[in-house]
Every structure is written in C-alpha cells, then in structure tokens.
mmCIF file of C-alpha atoms in Angstrom:
data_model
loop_
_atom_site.group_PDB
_atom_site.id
_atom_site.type_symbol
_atom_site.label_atom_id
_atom_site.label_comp_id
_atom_site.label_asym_id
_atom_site.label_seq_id
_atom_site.Cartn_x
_atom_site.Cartn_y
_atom_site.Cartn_z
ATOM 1 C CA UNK G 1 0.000 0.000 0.000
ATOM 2 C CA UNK G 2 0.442 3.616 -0.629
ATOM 3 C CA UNK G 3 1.037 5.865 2.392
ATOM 4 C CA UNK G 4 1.546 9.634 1.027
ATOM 5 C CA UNK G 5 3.687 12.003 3.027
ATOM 6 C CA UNK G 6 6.198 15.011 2.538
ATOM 7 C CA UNK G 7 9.628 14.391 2.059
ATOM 8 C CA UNK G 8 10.248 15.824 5.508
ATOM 9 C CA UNK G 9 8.378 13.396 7.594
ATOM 10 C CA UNK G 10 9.454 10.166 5.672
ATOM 11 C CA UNK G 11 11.359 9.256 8.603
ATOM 12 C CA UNK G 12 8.945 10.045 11.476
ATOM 13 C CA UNK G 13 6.323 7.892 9.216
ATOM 14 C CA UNK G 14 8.699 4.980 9.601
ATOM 15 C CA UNK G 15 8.857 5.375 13.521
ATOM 16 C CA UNK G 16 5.451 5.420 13.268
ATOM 17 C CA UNK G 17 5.013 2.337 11.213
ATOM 18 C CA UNK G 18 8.155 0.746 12.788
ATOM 19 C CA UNK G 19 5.753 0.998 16.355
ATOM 20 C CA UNK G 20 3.556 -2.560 14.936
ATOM 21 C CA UNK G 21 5.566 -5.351 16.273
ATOM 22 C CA UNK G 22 3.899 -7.010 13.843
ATOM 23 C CA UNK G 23 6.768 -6.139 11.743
ATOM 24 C CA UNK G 24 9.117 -8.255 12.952
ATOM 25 C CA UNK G 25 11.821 -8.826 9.506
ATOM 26 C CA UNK G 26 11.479 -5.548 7.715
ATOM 27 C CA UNK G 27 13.784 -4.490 4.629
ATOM 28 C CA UNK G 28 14.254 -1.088 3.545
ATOM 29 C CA UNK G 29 15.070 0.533 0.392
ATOM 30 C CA UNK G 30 16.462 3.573 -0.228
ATOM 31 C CA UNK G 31 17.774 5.265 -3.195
ATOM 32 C CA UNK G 32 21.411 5.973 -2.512
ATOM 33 C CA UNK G 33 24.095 4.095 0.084
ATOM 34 C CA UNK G 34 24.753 7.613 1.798
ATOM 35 C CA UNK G 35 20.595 7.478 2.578
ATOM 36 C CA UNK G 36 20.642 3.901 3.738
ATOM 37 C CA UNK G 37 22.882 5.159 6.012
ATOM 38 C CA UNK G 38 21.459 8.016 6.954
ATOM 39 C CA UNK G 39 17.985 5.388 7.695
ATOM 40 C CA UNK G 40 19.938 3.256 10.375
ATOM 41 C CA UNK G 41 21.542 6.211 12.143
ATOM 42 C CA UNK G 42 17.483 7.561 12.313
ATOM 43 C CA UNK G 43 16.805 3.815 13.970
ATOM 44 C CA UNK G 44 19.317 3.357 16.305
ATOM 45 C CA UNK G 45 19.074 6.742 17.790
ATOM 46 C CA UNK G 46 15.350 5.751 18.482
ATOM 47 C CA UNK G 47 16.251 2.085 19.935
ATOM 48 C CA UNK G 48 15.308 0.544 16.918
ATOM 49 C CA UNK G 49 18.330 -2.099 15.873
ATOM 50 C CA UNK G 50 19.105 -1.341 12.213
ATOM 51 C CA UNK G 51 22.017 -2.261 9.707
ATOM 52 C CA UNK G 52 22.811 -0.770 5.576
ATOM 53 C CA UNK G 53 23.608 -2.839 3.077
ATOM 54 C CA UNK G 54 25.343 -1.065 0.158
ATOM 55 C CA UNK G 55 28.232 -1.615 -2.398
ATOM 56 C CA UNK G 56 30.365 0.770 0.085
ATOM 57 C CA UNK G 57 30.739 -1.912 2.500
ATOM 58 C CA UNK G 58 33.035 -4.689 2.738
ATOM 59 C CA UNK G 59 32.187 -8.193 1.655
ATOM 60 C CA UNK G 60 32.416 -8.866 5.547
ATOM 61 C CA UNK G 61 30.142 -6.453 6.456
ATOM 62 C CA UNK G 62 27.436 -7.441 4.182
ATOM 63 C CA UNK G 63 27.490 -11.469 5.319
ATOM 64 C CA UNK G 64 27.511 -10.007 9.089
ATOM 65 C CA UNK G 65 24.829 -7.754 8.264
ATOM 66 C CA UNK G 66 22.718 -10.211 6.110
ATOM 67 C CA UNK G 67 23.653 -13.364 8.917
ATOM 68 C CA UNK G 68 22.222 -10.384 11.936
ATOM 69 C CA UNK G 69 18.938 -10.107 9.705
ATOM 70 C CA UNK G 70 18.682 -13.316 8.865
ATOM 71 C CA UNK G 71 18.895 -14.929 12.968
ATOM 72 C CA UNK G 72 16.862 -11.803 13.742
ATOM 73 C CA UNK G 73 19.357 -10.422 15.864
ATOM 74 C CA UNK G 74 18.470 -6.883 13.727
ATOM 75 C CA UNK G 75 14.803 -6.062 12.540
ATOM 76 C CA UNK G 76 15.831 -3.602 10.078
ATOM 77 C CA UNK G 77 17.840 -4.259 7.101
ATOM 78 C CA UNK G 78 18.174 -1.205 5.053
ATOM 79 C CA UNK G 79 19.583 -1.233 1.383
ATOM 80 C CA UNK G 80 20.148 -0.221 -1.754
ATOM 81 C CA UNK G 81 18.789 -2.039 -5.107
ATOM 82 C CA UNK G 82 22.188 -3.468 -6.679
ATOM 83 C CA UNK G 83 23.071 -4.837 -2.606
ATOM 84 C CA UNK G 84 19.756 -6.502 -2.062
ATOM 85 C CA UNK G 85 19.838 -8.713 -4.878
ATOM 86 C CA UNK G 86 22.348 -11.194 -2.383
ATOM 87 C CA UNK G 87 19.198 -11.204 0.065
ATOM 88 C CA UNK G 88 17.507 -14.308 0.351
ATOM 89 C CA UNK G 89 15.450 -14.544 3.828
ATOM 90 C CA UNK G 90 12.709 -16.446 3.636
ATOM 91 C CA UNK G 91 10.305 -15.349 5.767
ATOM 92 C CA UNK G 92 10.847 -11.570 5.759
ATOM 93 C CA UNK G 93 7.225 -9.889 6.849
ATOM 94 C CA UNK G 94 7.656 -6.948 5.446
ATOM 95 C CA UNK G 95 8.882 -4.569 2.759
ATOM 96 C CA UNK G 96 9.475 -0.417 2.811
ATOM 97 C CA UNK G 97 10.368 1.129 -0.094
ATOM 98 C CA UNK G 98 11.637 4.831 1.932
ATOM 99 C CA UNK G 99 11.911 5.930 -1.346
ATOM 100 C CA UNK G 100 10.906 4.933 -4.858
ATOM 101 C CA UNK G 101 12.986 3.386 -7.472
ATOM 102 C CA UNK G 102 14.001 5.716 -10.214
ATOM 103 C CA UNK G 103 13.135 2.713 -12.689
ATOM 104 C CA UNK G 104 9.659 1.047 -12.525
ATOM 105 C CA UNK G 105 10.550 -2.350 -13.047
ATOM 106 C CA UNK G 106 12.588 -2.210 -10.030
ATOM 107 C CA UNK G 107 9.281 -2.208 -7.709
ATOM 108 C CA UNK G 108 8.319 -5.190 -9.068
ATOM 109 C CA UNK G 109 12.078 -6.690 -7.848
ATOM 110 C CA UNK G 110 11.922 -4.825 -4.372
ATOM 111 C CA UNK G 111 8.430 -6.391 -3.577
ATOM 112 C CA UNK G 112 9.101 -9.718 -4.820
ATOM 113 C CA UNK G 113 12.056 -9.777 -1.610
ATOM 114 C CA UNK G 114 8.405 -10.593 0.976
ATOM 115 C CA UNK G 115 6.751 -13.643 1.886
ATOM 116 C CA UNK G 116 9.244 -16.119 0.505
ATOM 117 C CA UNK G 117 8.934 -20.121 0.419
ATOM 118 C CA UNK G 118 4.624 -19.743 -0.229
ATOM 119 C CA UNK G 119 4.678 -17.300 3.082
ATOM 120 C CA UNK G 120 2.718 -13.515 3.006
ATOM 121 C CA UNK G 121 4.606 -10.023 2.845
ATOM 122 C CA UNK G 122 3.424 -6.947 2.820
ATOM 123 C CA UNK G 123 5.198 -4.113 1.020
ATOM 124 C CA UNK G 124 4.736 -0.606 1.832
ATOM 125 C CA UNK G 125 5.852 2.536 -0.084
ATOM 126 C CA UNK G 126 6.361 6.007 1.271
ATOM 127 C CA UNK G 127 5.456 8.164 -1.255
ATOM 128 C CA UNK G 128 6.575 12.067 -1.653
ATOM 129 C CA UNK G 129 5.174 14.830 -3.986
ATOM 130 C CA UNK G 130 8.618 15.193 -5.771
ATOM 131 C CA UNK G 131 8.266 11.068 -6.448
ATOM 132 C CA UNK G 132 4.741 11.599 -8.533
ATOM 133 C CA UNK G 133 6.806 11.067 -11.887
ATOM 134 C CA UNK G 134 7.899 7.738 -10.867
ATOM 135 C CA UNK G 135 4.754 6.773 -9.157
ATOM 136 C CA UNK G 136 3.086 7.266 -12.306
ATOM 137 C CA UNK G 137 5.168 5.240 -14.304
ATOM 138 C CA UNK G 138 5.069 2.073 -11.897
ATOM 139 C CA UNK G 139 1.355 2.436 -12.501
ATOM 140 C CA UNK G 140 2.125 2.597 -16.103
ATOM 141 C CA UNK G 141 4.051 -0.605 -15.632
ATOM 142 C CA UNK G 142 1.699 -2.559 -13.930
ATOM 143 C CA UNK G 143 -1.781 -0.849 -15.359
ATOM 144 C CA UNK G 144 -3.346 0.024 -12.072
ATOM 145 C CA UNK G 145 -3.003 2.043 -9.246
ATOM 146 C CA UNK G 146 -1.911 1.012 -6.005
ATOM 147 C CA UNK G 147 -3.954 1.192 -2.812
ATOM 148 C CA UNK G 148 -3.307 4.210 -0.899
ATOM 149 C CA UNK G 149 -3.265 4.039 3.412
ATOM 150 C CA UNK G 150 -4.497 7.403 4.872
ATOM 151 C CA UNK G 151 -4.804 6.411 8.392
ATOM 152 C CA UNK G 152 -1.206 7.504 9.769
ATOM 153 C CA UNK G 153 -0.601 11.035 11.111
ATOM 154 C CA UNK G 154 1.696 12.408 8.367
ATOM 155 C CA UNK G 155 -0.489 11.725 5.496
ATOM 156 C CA UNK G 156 -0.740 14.420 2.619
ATOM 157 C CA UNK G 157 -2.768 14.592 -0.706
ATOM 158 C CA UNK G 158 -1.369 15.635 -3.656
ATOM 159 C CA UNK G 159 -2.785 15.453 -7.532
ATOM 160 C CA UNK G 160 -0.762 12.738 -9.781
ATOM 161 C CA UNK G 161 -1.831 14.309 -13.009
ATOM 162 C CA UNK G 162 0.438 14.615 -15.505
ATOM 163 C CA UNK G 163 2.453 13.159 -18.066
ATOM 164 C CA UNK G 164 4.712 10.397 -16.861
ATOM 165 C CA UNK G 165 8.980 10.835 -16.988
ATOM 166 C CA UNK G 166 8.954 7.966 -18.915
ATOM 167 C CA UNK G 167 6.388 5.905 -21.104
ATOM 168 C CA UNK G 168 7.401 2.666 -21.293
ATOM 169 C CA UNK G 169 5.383 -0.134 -23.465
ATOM 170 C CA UNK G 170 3.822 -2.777 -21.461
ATOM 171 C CA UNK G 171 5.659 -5.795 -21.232
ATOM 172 C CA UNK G 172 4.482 -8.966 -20.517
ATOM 173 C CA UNK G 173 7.211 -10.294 -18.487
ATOM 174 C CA UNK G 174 6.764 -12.771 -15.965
ATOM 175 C CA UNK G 175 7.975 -10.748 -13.346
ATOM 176 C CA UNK G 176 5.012 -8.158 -14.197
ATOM 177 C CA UNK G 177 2.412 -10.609 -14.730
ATOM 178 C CA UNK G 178 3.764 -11.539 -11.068
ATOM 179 C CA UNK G 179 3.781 -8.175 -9.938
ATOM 180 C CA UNK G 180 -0.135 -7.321 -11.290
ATOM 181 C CA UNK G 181 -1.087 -10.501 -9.456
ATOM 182 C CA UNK G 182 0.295 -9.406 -6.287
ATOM 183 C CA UNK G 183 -1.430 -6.131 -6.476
ATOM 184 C CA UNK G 184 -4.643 -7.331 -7.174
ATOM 185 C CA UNK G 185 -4.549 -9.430 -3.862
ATOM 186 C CA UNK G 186 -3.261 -6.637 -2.341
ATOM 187 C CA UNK G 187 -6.168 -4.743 -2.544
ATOM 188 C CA UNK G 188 -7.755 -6.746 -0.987
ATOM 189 C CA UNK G 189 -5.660 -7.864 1.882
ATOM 190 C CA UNK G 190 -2.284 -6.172 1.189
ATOM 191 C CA UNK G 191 -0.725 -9.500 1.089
ATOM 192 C CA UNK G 192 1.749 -10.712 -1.696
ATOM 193 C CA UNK G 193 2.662 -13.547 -2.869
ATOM 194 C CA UNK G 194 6.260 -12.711 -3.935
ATOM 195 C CA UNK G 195 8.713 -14.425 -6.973
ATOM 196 C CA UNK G 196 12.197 -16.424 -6.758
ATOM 197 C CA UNK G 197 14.823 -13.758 -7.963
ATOM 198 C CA UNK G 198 18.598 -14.876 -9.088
ATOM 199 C CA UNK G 199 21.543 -13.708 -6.989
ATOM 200 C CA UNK G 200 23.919 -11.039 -8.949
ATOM 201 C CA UNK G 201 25.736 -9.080 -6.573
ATOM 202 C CA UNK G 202 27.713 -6.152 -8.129
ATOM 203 C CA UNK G 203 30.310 -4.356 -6.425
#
C-alpha cells in the first residue's frame, strides 16, 4: 500500500510504522548508500536495531549484516537495489520502499524480496510529492493504481496528473504478470505472494 507524506516526515512515518511489532523482519530501500545510512543512524538513535547494506561496505560487512537479519538479531535491514539482490530470507514480513525506485521495473524486484517459500509479505511505499513522476510510471508498468493508506498522522494529498517521466510499453514479463497478481490481492488484503529472484551481486 500507498502511504503519502512530505519528504520531511518520511522518517517520522517509519517510527510510526516501525511501532507494529507485527513487523518483525522488515527491509528497507532507499535510493542511494549515503541514505541507507542516513535510515539506520534515524533507527538506532530511536532504539530501533538497524544495519545498511550497500556496495560501500566490505564483503564482511554485508554477510555479518545479512547473517544479523537473517537470525533476527536486527529487525531492520536497510539497502540499496544493486546490494539486495544477495538477500535471500525467507520469511521476511515486510517490505518499505523509503523511497521509490528511479526505474519502474525495479518495484516489481523490491516487492518480490516478501513472503518467501509460499509465506505472506506486505510491502509498503512512502510516497513524496517530488516522487509523482515515478509513481506514475510504476502504474504505467503494472496498469493500475496502487492502494493508498491514509490512516497515519503524516499523510498528505497531492494530484498525480500529468504526463509520466517515462512511457514505457507494457511488457508482458513474468515478473510483471507476477507483480499485477500481487497487487490485485493486495487490494484486498495487502498481502503478496512474492517471486524467486537470481543472486547477482555487483560491487
């Protein structure tokens, strides 16, 4: 689901949401390895046990980050796209995407990391007005909207008219036949039922 909110308050929003202890195995995305960062220094400082992921970090620091995650010794894995194609945790609850992906068909590869092995995730994206352009185009991608979640304090409305940054041609991959799947049941339960992804880990 959807939760809209200025730029500013992305991080109290996932206090707020980080409150459910519901949400027991939750990975973040972020855009860039300095924001990742930036994300677990925002944790820790409230109590929250949080580790990055990113191509700045040593091999070593990724297995001890990924093992910590993994034996749930941290609850908040936060990461960039090219790191967190080495993740493999099967039953991860949830997904945030802090910020969305600059490409569309990345979505469909950051909420295919939930509900692993025939379990349920849940993905949630925090959604900015400056990020309209590539909301647009990941509903482009998968030809329907996404449901929206205006029952948190920071929430903020915002037209999405417009022509989208990019207007890509449907394509019928599996990945987005997937993805529209998972979006349809999420609707009505925001759970998703995600896809097997190969492990490529770039530098």
């Amino acid at each position: 689901s959807l939760y809209f909110v200025e730029k500013g308050n992305k991080k109290s929003l996932l206090l707020h949401v980080l409150k459910d202890t519901n949400i027991s195995s939750v990975l973040v995305f972020t855009r860039t390895k300095h924001g990742a960062d930036k994300v677990v220094k925002d944790l820790m400082r409230a109590g929250i046990k949080a580790e990055a992921i990113h191509g700045n970090k040593s091999q070593n620091a990724r297995q001890r980050a990924l093992s910590n995650f993994k034996n749930r010794e941290t609850r908040v894995l936060v990461a960039t796209d090219i790191a967190a194609r080495g993740i493999d945790v099967d039953d991860m609850s949830h997904v945030i995407n802090y910020e969305l992906p600059d490409v569309p068909e990345t979505y469909v590869h950051r909420i295919g990391r939930t509900g692993r092995a025939g379990a349920s995730g849940i993905a949630f994206s925090f959604v900015s007005e400056e990020e309209k352009e590539e909301l647009r185009d990941i509903y482009k991608l998968l030809g329907r909207p996404i449901p929206a979640n205006e029952d948190h304090p920071f929430h903020v409305s915002f037209e999405l008219t417009g022509k989208s940054k990019a207007a890509p041609a449907p394509v019928k991959t599996a990945a987005l036949m997937h993805a529209s799947l998972r979006i349809a049941a999420l609707s009505v339960s925001w759970r998703i039922v995600a896809i097997k992804h190969s492990y490529t880990l770039s530098p």
